[in-house]
Coordinates of C-alpha atoms and ligand atoms in Angstrom, one line a residue:
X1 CA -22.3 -93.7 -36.3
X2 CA -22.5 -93.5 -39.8
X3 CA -20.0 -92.5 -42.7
X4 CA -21.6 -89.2 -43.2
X5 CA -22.6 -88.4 -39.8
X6 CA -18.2 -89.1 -39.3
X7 CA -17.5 -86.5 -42.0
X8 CA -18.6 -83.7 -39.8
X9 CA -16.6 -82.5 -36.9
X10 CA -17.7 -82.2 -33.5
X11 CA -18.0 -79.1 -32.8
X12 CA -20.3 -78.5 -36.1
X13 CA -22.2 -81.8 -35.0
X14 CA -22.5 -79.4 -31.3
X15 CA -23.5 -76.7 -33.5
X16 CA -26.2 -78.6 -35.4
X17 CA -27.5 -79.9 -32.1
X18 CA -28.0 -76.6 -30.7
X19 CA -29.8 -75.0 -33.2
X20 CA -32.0 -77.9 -33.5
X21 CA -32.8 -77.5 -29.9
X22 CA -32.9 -73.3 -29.7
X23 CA -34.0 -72.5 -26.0
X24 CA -33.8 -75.7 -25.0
X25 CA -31.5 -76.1 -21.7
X26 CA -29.2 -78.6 -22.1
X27 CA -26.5 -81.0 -19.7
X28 CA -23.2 -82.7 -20.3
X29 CA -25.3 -85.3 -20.4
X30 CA -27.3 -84.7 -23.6
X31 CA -23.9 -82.8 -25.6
X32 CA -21.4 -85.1 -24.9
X33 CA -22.8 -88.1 -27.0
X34 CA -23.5 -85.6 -29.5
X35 CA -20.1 -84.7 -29.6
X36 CA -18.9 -88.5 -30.3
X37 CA -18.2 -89.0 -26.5
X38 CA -15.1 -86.8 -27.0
X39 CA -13.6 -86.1 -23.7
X40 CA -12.8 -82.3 -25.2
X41 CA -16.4 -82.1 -25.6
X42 CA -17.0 -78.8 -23.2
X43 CA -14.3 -77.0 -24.6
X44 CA -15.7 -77.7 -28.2
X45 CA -19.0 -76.2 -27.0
X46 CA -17.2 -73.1 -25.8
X47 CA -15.5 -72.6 -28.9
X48 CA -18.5 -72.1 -31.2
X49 CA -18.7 -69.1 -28.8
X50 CA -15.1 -68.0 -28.4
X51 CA -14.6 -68.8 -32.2
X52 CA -18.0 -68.6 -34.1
X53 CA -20.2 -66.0 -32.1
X54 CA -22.5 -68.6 -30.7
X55 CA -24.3 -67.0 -27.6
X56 CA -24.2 -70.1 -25.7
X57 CA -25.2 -69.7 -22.2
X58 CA -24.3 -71.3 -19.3
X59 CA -24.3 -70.1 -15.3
X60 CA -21.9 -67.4 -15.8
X61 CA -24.6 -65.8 -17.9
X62 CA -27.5 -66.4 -16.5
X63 CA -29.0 -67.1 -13.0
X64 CA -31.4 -69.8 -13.5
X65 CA -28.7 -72.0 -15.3
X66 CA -26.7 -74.5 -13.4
X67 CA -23.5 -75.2 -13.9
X68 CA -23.0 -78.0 -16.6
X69 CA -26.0 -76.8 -18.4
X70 CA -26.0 -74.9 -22.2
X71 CA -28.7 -72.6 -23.7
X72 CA -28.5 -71.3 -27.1
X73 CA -31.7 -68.9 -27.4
X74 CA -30.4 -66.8 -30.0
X75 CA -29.3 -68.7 -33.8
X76 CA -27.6 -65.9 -34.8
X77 CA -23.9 -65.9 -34.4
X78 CA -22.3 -62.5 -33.6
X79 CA -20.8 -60.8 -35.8
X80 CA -17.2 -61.0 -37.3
X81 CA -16.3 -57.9 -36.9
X82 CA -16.3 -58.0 -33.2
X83 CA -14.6 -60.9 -32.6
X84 CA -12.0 -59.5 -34.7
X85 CA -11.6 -56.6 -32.1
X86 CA -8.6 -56.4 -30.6
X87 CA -8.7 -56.8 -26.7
X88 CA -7.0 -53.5 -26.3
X89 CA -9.2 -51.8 -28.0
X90 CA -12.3 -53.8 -26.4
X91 CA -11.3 -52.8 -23.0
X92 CA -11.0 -49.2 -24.1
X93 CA -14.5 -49.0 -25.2
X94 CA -15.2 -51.0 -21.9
X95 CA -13.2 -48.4 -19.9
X96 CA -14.8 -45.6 -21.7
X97 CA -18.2 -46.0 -21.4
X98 CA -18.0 -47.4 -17.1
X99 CA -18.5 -50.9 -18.4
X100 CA -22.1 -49.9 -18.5
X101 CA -24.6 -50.7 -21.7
X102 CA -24.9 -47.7 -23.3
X103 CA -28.5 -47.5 -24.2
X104 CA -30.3 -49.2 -20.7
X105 CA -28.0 -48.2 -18.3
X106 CA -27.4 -52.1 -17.3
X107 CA -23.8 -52.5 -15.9
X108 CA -21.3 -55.5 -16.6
X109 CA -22.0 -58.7 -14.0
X110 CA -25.0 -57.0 -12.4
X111 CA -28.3 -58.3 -12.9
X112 CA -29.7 -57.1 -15.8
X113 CA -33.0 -54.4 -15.1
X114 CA -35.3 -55.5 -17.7
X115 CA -34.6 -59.2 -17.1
X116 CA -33.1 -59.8 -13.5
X117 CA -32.6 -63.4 -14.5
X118 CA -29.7 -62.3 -16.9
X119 CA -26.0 -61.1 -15.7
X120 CA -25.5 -58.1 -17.8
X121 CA -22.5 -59.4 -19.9
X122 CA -21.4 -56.2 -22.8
X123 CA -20.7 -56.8 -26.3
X124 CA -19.5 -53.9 -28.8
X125 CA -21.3 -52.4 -31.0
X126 CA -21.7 -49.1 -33.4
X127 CA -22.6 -46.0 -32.8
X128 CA -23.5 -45.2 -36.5
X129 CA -24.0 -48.5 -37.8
X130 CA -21.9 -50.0 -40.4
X131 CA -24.6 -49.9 -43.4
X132 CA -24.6 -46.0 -42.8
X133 CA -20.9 -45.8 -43.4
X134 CA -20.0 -46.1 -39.9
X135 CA -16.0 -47.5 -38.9
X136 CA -14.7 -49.8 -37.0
X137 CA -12.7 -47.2 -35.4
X138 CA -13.1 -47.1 -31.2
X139 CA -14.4 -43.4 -31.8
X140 CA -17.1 -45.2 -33.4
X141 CA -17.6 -48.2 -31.0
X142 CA -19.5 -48.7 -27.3
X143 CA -20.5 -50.7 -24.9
X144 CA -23.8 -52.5 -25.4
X145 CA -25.5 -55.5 -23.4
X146 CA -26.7 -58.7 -24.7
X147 CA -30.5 -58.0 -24.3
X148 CA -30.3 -54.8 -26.0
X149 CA -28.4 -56.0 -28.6
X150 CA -31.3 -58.5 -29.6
X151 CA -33.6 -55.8 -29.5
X152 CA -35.3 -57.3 -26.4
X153 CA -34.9 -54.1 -25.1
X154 CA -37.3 -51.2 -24.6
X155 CA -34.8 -49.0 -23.4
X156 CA -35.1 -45.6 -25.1
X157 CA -31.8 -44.4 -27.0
X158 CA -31.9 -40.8 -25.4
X159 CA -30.0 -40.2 -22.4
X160 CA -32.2 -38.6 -19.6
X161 CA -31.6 -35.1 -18.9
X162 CA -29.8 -33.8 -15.8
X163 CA -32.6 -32.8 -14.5
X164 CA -35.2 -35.5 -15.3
X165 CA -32.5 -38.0 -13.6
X166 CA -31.9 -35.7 -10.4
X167 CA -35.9 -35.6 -9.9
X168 CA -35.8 -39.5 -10.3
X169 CA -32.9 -39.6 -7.9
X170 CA -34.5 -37.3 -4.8
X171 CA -37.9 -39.3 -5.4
X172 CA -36.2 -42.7 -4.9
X173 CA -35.6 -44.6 -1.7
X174 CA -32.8 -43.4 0.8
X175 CA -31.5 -47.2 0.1
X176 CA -31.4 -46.9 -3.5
X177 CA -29.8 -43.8 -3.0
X178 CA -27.3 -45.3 -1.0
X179 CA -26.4 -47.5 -4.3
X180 CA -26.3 -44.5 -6.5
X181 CA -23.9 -42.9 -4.2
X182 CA -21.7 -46.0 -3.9
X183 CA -21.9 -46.6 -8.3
X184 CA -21.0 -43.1 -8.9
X185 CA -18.2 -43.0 -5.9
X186 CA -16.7 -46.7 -7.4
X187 CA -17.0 -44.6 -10.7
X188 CA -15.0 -41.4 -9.8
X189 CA -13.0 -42.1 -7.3
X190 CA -10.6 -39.4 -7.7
X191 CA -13.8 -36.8 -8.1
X192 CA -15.2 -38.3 -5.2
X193 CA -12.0 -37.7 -3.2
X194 CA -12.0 -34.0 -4.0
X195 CA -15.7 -34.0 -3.0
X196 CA -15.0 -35.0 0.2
X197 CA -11.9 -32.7 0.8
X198 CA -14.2 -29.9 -0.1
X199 CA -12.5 -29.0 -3.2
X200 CA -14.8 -30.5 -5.9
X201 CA -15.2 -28.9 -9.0
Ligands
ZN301 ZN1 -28.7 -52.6 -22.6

């Protein structure tokens, strides 16, 4: 190794390798000789996440990654602002909006529906965006996958109607449903209680 390829740390020698190598699946293998053979070399790699937004992904994000092996698709790095959210107010958002992306409809740890390959993990994002004077304030935050958040998305922003999404609901398979039944029931449990007692409102 040379003198100035010893100036750099490891992690930003990870971080070079993986944007040299966007979309490319990678192994322990490959990273940790990039690393300097560091035994910490994993934990490195999940720091340019924890720390400096990197969307690396391994098998917790997606299906047809192994465990062991990294995926960097996407070179930009999240922004500050919401790693600098507090977890309070993170799970609040979370909470708020049923830990469901609020313009597709995809729900946390579920497959994603425009990409079933994907676990549907949520970031936070604005509702009026910052460069429009929009806060940081968790009236003005939600819940918002990572496929929508690159834009990969062709979800509409407008909510369906009541009715449009009770005709969608009677036209759909007694199965499927089933599912709806059991989402909205895991949603509202106390609701669903009073439902069932015959005193829903
Ligand atoms: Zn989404």
């Amino acid at each position: 190794m040379g003198k100035l390829h010893s100036k750099l740390s490891a992690r930003d020698r990870l971080l070079a390798h993986f944007l040299a190598n966007i979309g490319r699946v990678m192994d322990g293998d490959e990273l940790r000789p990039v690393s300097g053979n560091i035994s910490e070399w994993a934990r490195r790699v999940r720091e340019l996440r924890t720390e400096q937004g990197y969307l690396i992904l391994t098998h917790n994000d997606r299906a047809d990654l192994k465990p062991g092996q990294y995926l960097l698709e996407n070179p930009k790095p999240q922004p500050a602002f919401e790693r600098a959210i507090s977890a309070g107010t993170r799970a609040f958002v979370l909470d708020r909006n049923g830990f469901t992306c609020q313009m597709c409809g995809a729900v946390a740890g579920e497959a994603h529906p425009n990409d079933p390959s994907r676990k549907t993990r949520l970031h936070i994002g604005h509702i009026i965006d910052k460069s429009m004077g929009g806060s940081d304030d968790a009236a003005n935050l939600r819940a918002i996958c990572s496929v929508c958040n690159e834009g990969a998305s062709n979800a509409t922003m407008t909510r369906p109607d009541l009715l449009k999404l009770m005709t969608q609901i009677r036209r759909a398979t007694a199965v499927d449903q089933f599912e709806a039944m059991r989402w909205l029931m895991r949603k509202f449990p106390k609701q669903a209680a009073q439902v069932l007692e015959g005193k829903g409102t």
